[in-house]
């Protein structure tokens, strides 16, 4: 168990470690090594790509039990804001789990029910165990959700100094903190319209999680923590924001795939609305791949409260290109697509 608030320093570069809930990864990489976890620039000319070439995204249609029960009880479709409240609470409960401890407890339960010949209870425990083991693999072992090396490879090389960063639909704010570590002196504004994201997901983000970034004095690597960053967290609807074109970076992570096609242009345009001339729009979406489809099926009760699609990088980039952006860099990492773009 890691108890110190700042347990890692620059002397720990290259190290990885497992906590009860997540993985620490302070490994750097060479250009050759980067190719192993960031597949970049797979489309040479976006103007030549069409929907006939790419097909449409895969829609995840398996809904969570909580959403189905809510809709049955209320006799109407769950409102979007309510679905996000359910999702954020459910997702955060998994992020803060003591995974090894819960695995041991489930093993004890399974032995108890099996020895007492309680087949219904055995099946129920096996179902919970499958979800926990999948979460352990995806998040804690493979580090697929935060994916620090993949995110750093996507975010590197931006021509900014002490940038002003706007994170739309910020949740716990991980990616903006990673950007702030890579581009020191950043001013970060996070926005989410569910107060639970600010008051629980962000507030309870572990203070001992190390972000690998740059030392502006030496140009070498430096380890940062949540409390090092200049962050303002707003609870508001993006459509109500009064900001002008004042941000060097506008980022969203896993947002546009929650909008059907008729609403995607508006969601993508939010990245343009608040961006300075010459600024960068950064967007990610979950990848359409077999293991992601399986994940959202098995973890439906945790994940599937909202409309959701899985996209290829070609599909994601085409939405952004057709919305008036030039794509500067694109590719995919462990479980996400990533695009860095600039308005045409």
Coordinates of C-alpha atoms in Angstrom, one line a residue:
X1 CA 0.0 0.0 0.0
X2 CA 1.3 3.4 -1.0
X3 CA 0.6 5.9 1.8
X4 CA 2.9 8.9 1.1
X5 CA 1.4 11.8 -0.8
X6 CA 4.4 12.2 -3.1
X7 CA 6.0 8.7 -3.1
X8 CA 7.8 9.0 -6.4
X9 CA 10.5 11.3 -7.7
X10 CA 12.7 11.7 -10.8
X11 CA 14.9 8.9 -9.4
X12 CA 12.0 6.5 -10.1
X13 CA 12.0 7.1 -13.9
X14 CA 11.5 3.8 -15.7
X15 CA 9.6 2.2 -12.8
X16 CA 6.1 0.6 -12.7
X17 CA 4.2 -0.4 -9.6
X18 CA 0.8 -1.7 -8.7
X19 CA -1.4 -0.2 -6.0
X20 CA -4.6 -1.8 -4.8
X21 CA -6.6 0.2 -7.4
X22 CA -4.4 1.2 -10.3
X23 CA -1.0 1.0 -11.9
X24 CA 1.9 3.5 -11.7
X25 CA 3.9 3.9 -14.9
X26 CA 6.9 6.2 -15.0
X27 CA 8.5 4.5 -18.0
X28 CA 9.8 6.7 -20.8
X29 CA 10.2 5.6 -24.4
X30 CA 12.3 5.9 -27.5
X31 CA 10.7 6.7 -30.9
X32 CA 11.1 3.0 -31.8
X33 CA 9.4 1.9 -28.6
X34 CA 6.6 4.4 -29.1
X35 CA 5.4 2.5 -32.2
X36 CA 4.5 -0.5 -30.0
X37 CA 1.8 1.4 -28.1
X38 CA 0.8 4.3 -30.4
X39 CA -0.1 3.5 -34.0
X40 CA -0.1 6.8 -35.7
X41 CA -1.2 8.5 -38.9
X42 CA -2.9 5.5 -40.5
X43 CA -4.8 7.8 -43.0
X44 CA -2.7 9.7 -45.5
X45 CA -5.4 11.9 -47.0
X46 CA -8.7 12.5 -45.2
X47 CA -10.2 14.3 -48.2
X48 CA -10.2 11.0 -50.0
X49 CA -12.0 9.0 -47.3
X50 CA -15.7 8.4 -47.4
X51 CA -18.4 6.8 -45.2
X52 CA -18.7 4.1 -47.9
X53 CA -15.1 3.3 -47.1
X54 CA -15.4 3.3 -43.3
X55 CA -18.9 2.2 -42.5
X56 CA -20.7 3.6 -39.5
X57 CA -19.7 3.1 -35.8
X58 CA -20.7 0.1 -33.8
X59 CA -23.5 1.1 -31.4
X60 CA -23.5 -0.5 -28.0
X61 CA -27.1 -1.6 -27.4
X62 CA -26.8 -3.7 -24.2
X63 CA -28.1 -1.4 -21.4
X64 CA -27.3 -1.5 -17.7
X65 CA -29.7 -3.1 -15.3
X66 CA -30.1 0.2 -13.4
X67 CA -31.2 2.0 -16.5
X68 CA -33.7 -0.7 -17.5
X69 CA -35.1 -0.8 -14.0
X70 CA -35.4 3.0 -13.8
X71 CA -37.2 3.1 -17.2
X72 CA -39.6 0.4 -16.1
X73 CA -40.4 2.1 -12.9
X74 CA -40.8 5.6 -14.4
X75 CA -42.4 4.6 -17.7
X76 CA -40.1 6.7 -19.9
X77 CA -36.6 6.8 -21.3
X78 CA -34.0 7.8 -18.8
X79 CA -33.0 11.5 -19.3
X80 CA -29.5 12.1 -20.5
X81 CA -28.4 14.0 -17.4
X82 CA -29.8 11.2 -15.2
X83 CA -28.0 8.6 -17.2
X84 CA -24.7 10.4 -16.7
X85 CA -25.3 10.6 -12.9
X86 CA -25.8 6.9 -12.8
X87 CA -22.8 6.2 -15.0
X88 CA -20.4 8.4 -13.1
X89 CA -21.2 7.0 -9.7
X90 CA -21.0 3.4 -11.0
X91 CA -17.7 4.0 -12.8
X92 CA -16.1 5.8 -9.9
X93 CA -17.0 2.9 -7.5
X94 CA -14.8 0.7 -9.7
X95 CA -11.9 3.1 -9.8
X96 CA -11.6 3.2 -6.0
X97 CA -11.9 -0.6 -5.4
X98 CA -9.2 -2.5 -3.5
X99 CA -9.1 -5.1 -6.3
X100 CA -6.8 -7.7 -4.6
X101 CA -8.9 -7.4 -1.4
X102 CA -12.2 -7.9 -3.2
X103 CA -10.8 -10.9 -5.2
X104 CA -9.9 -12.6 -1.9
X105 CA -13.3 -11.9 -0.5
X106 CA -15.1 -13.3 -3.6
X107 CA -12.9 -16.4 -3.4
X108 CA -14.0 -16.9 0.2
X109 CA -17.7 -16.4 -0.8
X110 CA -17.4 -18.9 -3.6
X111 CA -15.9 -21.6 -1.4
X112 CA -18.6 -21.0 1.2
X113 CA -21.5 -21.3 -1.3
X114 CA -19.9 -24.2 -3.2
X115 CA -19.4 -26.2 0.0
X116 CA -23.0 -25.5 1.1
X117 CA -24.2 -26.5 -2.4
X118 CA -25.9 -23.2 -3.2
X119 CA -25.8 -23.1 -7.1
X120 CA -27.7 -19.8 -7.4
X121 CA -25.2 -18.0 -5.1
X122 CA -22.3 -19.7 -6.8
X123 CA -23.4 -18.3 -10.2
X124 CA -23.9 -14.9 -8.7
X125 CA -20.4 -14.8 -7.2
X126 CA -18.9 -16.1 -10.4
X127 CA -20.5 -13.3 -12.3
X128 CA -19.1 -10.7 -10.0
X129 CA -15.7 -12.3 -10.1
X130 CA -15.7 -12.2 -13.9
X131 CA -16.4 -8.5 -13.9
X132 CA -13.7 -7.8 -11.2
X133 CA -11.1 -9.9 -13.0
X134 CA -11.9 -8.1 -16.3
X135 CA -11.6 -4.7 -14.6
X136 CA -8.3 -5.8 -13.0
X137 CA -6.9 -6.8 -16.4
X138 CA -8.1 -3.7 -18.4
X139 CA -7.5 -1.0 -15.8
X140 CA -5.1 -2.2 -13.2
X141 CA -2.8 -4.6 -15.1
X142 CA -2.9 -3.3 -18.7
X143 CA -3.6 0.3 -17.7
X144 CA -5.8 0.6 -20.7
X145 CA -8.1 3.4 -19.4
X146 CA -5.5 6.0 -18.3
X147 CA -2.7 4.6 -20.6
X148 CA -0.1 7.2 -19.6
X149 CA 2.5 6.3 -22.2
X150 CA 0.0 6.2 -25.0
X151 CA -1.5 9.5 -23.9
X152 CA 1.9 11.2 -23.7
X153 CA 2.7 9.9 -27.2
X154 CA -0.5 11.4 -28.5
X155 CA -0.1 14.7 -26.6
X156 CA 3.6 15.4 -27.3
X157 CA 5.0 18.0 -29.6
X158 CA 2.4 20.7 -29.2
X159 CA 3.7 24.3 -29.9
X160 CA 2.4 25.8 -26.6
X161 CA 3.9 27.5 -23.6
X162 CA 2.0 27.7 -20.3
X163 CA -1.2 26.8 -22.1
X164 CA -4.7 27.5 -21.1
X165 CA -6.5 24.2 -21.3
X166 CA -10.3 23.6 -21.4
X167 CA -11.5 20.0 -20.7
X168 CA -15.0 19.3 -21.9
X169 CA -16.9 16.6 -20.0
X170 CA -13.9 16.3 -17.7
X171 CA -15.0 13.5 -15.3
X172 CA -11.9 12.9 -13.0
X173 CA -9.7 15.1 -15.2
X174 CA -6.9 12.7 -15.9
X175 CA -5.9 13.8 -19.4
X176 CA -5.8 17.5 -18.5
X177 CA -3.5 16.8 -15.6
X178 CA -1.2 14.8 -18.0
X179 CA -1.2 17.7 -20.4
X180 CA -0.4 20.1 -17.5
X181 CA 2.6 17.9 -16.5
X182 CA 3.9 17.9 -20.1
X183 CA 3.4 21.6 -20.6
X184 CA 4.2 23.2 -17.2
X185 CA 2.6 26.4 -16.0
X186 CA -0.7 25.4 -17.6
X187 CA -4.0 26.9 -16.5
X188 CA -6.6 24.2 -16.5
X189 CA -10.4 24.6 -16.6
X190 CA -12.4 21.4 -16.2
X191 CA -16.1 21.3 -17.0
X192 CA -18.7 18.7 -16.4
X193 CA -22.4 19.1 -15.8
X194 CA -22.6 16.3 -13.2
X195 CA -21.5 17.7 -9.8
X196 CA -20.5 14.2 -8.8
X197 CA -17.5 14.4 -11.2
X198 CA -16.1 17.4 -9.4
X199 CA -17.1 16.4 -5.8
X200 CA -16.2 12.7 -6.0
X201 CA -14.4 11.6 -9.2
X202 CA -12.0 14.5 -9.3
X203 CA -11.9 15.2 -5.5
X204 CA -11.0 11.6 -4.8
X205 CA -8.5 11.2 -7.6
X206 CA -5.4 9.8 -5.7
X207 CA -3.0 12.5 -4.6
X208 CA -0.1 10.0 -4.8
X209 CA -0.6 9.2 -8.5
X210 CA 2.5 10.5 -10.4
X211 CA 2.3 12.2 -13.8
X212 CA 5.5 12.2 -15.8
X213 CA 6.1 15.6 -17.5
X214 CA 8.8 18.1 -18.3
X215 CA 11.0 20.3 -16.1
X216 CA 10.9 23.8 -17.7
X217 CA 14.2 24.8 -16.1
X218 CA 16.2 21.8 -17.3
X219 CA 14.2 20.3 -20.1
X220 CA 14.4 16.9 -18.5
X221 CA 11.7 14.8 -17.0
X222 CA 9.9 15.7 -13.8
X223 CA 7.2 14.0 -11.7
X224 CA 4.1 15.9 -10.9
X225 CA 1.1 15.3 -8.7
X226 CA -2.5 16.5 -8.7
X227 CA -1.9 19.3 -6.2
X228 CA 0.9 20.8 -8.4
X229 CA -1.6 21.9 -11.1
X230 CA -3.6 25.1 -11.4
X231 CA -7.1 23.7 -11.8
X232 CA -10.6 25.3 -11.8
X233 CA -13.5 22.8 -11.9
X234 CA -16.8 24.1 -13.2
X235 CA -20.1 22.3 -12.9
X236 CA -22.1 23.5 -15.9
X237 CA -23.6 22.5 -19.3
X238 CA -21.0 23.1 -22.0
X239 CA -23.7 25.1 -23.9
X240 CA -23.9 27.6 -21.1
X241 CA -20.2 28.5 -21.0
X242 CA -19.4 32.1 -21.5
X243 CA -15.8 31.7 -22.6
X244 CA -14.6 33.2 -25.8
X245 CA -11.8 31.9 -28.1
X246 CA -9.3 31.9 -25.3
X247 CA -7.9 28.4 -24.9
X248 CA -4.7 27.0 -26.4
X249 CA -6.0 23.4 -26.0
X250 CA -9.6 22.2 -25.9
X251 CA -9.9 18.5 -25.1
X252 CA -12.6 15.9 -24.7
X253 CA -12.1 12.3 -23.8
X254 CA -14.8 9.8 -24.7
X255 CA -17.4 12.4 -25.4
X256 CA -18.5 12.6 -29.0
X257 CA -19.4 8.8 -29.2
X258 CA -22.3 9.5 -26.9
X259 CA -24.0 11.7 -29.5
X260 CA -26.0 10.3 -32.4
X261 CA -25.0 11.6 -35.9
X262 CA -27.4 14.5 -35.9
X263 CA -25.9 15.9 -32.8
X264 CA -22.2 15.2 -33.4
X265 CA -21.5 18.4 -35.4
X266 CA -22.6 20.5 -32.5
X267 CA -20.5 18.5 -30.0
X268 CA -17.4 18.7 -32.3
X269 CA -18.0 22.4 -32.8
X270 CA -17.7 23.1 -29.1
X271 CA -14.0 22.4 -29.5
X272 CA -13.8 25.2 -32.1
X273 CA -15.9 27.6 -30.1
X274 CA -13.4 28.1 -27.3
X275 CA -10.2 27.7 -29.2
X276 CA -7.6 30.5 -29.9
X277 CA -6.4 30.9 -33.5
X278 CA -3.6 28.3 -33.9
X279 CA -4.9 26.3 -30.9
X280 CA -5.3 22.5 -30.7
X281 CA -8.4 20.5 -30.4
X282 CA -7.8 17.0 -28.9
X283 CA -10.4 14.3 -29.0
X284 CA -10.5 10.6 -28.1
X285 CA -13.1 7.9 -28.4
X286 CA -13.1 4.2 -27.4
X287 CA -11.8 1.9 -30.2
X288 CA -14.0 -0.4 -32.1
X289 CA -12.2 -3.7 -31.5
X290 CA -13.3 -7.2 -30.5
X291 CA -12.1 -6.9 -26.9
X292 CA -13.8 -3.5 -26.4
X293 CA -17.1 -5.0 -27.6
X294 CA -16.7 -7.9 -25.2
X295 CA -15.8 -5.5 -22.4
X296 CA -18.9 -3.3 -22.8
X297 CA -21.1 -6.5 -22.9
X298 CA -19.7 -8.0 -19.7
X299 CA -19.4 -4.7 -17.9
X300 CA -22.8 -3.4 -19.2
X301 CA -24.1 -2.8 -15.6
X302 CA -21.1 -0.6 -14.9
X303 CA -20.8 1.2 -18.3
X304 CA -23.9 1.3 -20.4
X305 CA -26.2 3.9 -19.0
X306 CA -25.9 6.3 -21.9
X307 CA -26.0 6.2 -25.7
X308 CA -22.6 4.8 -26.8
X309 CA -20.7 4.0 -29.9
X310 CA -17.3 2.3 -30.6
X311 CA -15.4 3.8 -33.6
X312 CA -12.4 3.1 -35.7
X313 CA -9.9 5.9 -36.0
X314 CA -11.0 6.3 -39.6
X315 CA -14.7 6.9 -38.5
X316 CA -13.7 9.2 -35.7
X317 CA -11.4 11.3 -37.9
X318 CA -13.9 11.5 -40.7
X319 CA -16.5 13.0 -38.3
X320 CA -13.9 15.6 -37.2
X321 CA -12.6 16.3 -40.7
X322 CA -16.2 16.8 -42.1
X323 CA -16.8 19.2 -39.2
X324 CA -14.2 21.6 -40.6
X325 CA -11.0 20.6 -38.9
X326 CA -7.6 19.7 -40.3
X327 CA -6.2 16.6 -38.6
X328 CA -2.6 17.2 -37.5
X329 CA -2.0 13.9 -35.8
X330 CA -4.1 10.8 -35.3
X331 CA -3.8 7.2 -34.3
X332 CA -4.9 4.7 -31.7
X333 CA -3.5 3.5 -28.4
X334 CA -4.5 0.6 -26.1
X335 CA -8.3 1.1 -26.0
X336 CA -8.8 4.7 -27.5
X337 CA -8.5 6.5 -30.7
X338 CA -6.9 9.9 -30.6
X339 CA -7.0 13.0 -32.9
X340 CA -5.2 16.3 -32.6
X341 CA -6.8 18.8 -35.0
X342 CA -7.1 22.5 -35.8
X343 CA -10.0 24.4 -37.4
X344 CA -9.6 25.0 -41.1

